XYZ file of C-alpha atoms in Angstrom:
110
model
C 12.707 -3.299 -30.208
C 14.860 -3.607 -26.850
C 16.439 -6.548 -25.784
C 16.383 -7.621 -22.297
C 18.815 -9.972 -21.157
C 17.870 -12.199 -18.145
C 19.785 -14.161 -16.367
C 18.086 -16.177 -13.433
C 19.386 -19.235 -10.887
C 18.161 -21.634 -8.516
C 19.509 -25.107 -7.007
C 18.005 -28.799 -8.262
C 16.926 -30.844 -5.264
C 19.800 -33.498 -5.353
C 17.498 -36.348 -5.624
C 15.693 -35.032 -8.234
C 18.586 -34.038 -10.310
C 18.403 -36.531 -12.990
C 14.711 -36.336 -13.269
C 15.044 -32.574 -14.026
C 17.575 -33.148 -16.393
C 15.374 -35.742 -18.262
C 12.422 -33.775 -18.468
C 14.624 -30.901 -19.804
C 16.007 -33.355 -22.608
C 12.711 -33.174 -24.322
C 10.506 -29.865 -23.518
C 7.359 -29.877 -24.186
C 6.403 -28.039 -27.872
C 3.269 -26.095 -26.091
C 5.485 -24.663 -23.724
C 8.510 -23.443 -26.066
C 5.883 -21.885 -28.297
C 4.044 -20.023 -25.049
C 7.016 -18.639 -24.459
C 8.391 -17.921 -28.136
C 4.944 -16.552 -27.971
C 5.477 -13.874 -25.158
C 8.461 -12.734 -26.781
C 10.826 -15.116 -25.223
C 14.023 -16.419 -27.033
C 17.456 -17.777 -26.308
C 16.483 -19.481 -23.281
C 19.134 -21.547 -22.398
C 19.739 -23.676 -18.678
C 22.945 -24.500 -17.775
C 23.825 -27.369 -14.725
C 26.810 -27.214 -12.683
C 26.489 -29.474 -9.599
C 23.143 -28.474 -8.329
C 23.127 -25.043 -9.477
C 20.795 -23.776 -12.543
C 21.757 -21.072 -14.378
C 19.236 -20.075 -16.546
C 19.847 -17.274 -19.743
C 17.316 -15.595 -21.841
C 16.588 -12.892 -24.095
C 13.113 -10.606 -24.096
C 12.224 -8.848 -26.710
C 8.710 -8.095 -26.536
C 7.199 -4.340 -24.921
C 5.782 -5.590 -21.280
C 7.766 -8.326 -19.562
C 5.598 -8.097 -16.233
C 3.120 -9.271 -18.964
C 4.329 -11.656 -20.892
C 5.500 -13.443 -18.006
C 1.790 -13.193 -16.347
C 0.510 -14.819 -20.049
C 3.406 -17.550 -19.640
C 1.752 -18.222 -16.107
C -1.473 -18.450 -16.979
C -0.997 -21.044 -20.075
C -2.288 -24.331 -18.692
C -0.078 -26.701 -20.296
C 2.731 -24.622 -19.111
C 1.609 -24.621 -15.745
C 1.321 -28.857 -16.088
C 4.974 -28.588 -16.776
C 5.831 -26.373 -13.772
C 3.926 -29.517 -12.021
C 6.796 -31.666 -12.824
C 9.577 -29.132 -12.671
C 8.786 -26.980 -9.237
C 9.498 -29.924 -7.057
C 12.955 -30.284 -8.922
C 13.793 -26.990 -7.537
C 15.458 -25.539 -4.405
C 15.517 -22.012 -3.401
C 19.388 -20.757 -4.515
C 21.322 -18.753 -1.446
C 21.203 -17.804 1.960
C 18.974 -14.915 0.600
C 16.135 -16.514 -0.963
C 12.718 -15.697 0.086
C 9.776 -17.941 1.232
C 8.555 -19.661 -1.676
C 11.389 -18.181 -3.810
C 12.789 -20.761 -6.119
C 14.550 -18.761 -9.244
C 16.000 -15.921 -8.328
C 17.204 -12.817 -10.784
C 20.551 -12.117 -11.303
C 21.839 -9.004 -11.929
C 23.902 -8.002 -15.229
C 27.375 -6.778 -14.135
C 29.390 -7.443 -17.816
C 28.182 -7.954 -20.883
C 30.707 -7.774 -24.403
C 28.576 -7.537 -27.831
């Protein structure tokens, strides 16, 4: 087994901060067990200001496929319903339609 780490970020739409934060205070179960499913664990978000910072580790053989199974989960995709329009695109950089963006590892101490 290899673990991945991934570390991702994107800006909350101001107004929609608290909201965000609310739904995040109780996940739904069907969604931590898709993911938990597709070899997903430590996923952690972190808030500072209107920045996300998002941290998890892979484990599995195929991320590009896992993370096609996470998107194709229907009660996932009801959550992203209520999350997407929380989110902002992160950086001058960001794409059309880009909202989390990778971040490259530069550091990491075991």
């Amino acid at each position: 087994m290899v673990l991945e780490r991934h570390g991702l970020v994107v800006d909350v739409v101001p107004e929609k901060r608290e909201e965000y934060l609310r739904l995040h205070a109780a996940v739904w179960p069907q969604v931590e067990a898709t993911l938990q499913a597709c070899n997903v664990h430590n996923y952690t978000i972190f808030v500072l200001e209107n920045t996300l910072f998002a941290y998890y580790e892979y484990t599995g053989a195929d991320h590009a496929a896992d993370m096609a199974r996470i998107a194709q989960d229907p009660v996932t995709r009801e959550w992203w319903t209520h999350t997407d329009p929380c989110q902002t695109p992160f950086g001058r950089d960001a794409g059309p339609g880009e909202t989390w963006r990778d971040m490259r590892e530069v550091w990491h101490l075991e």
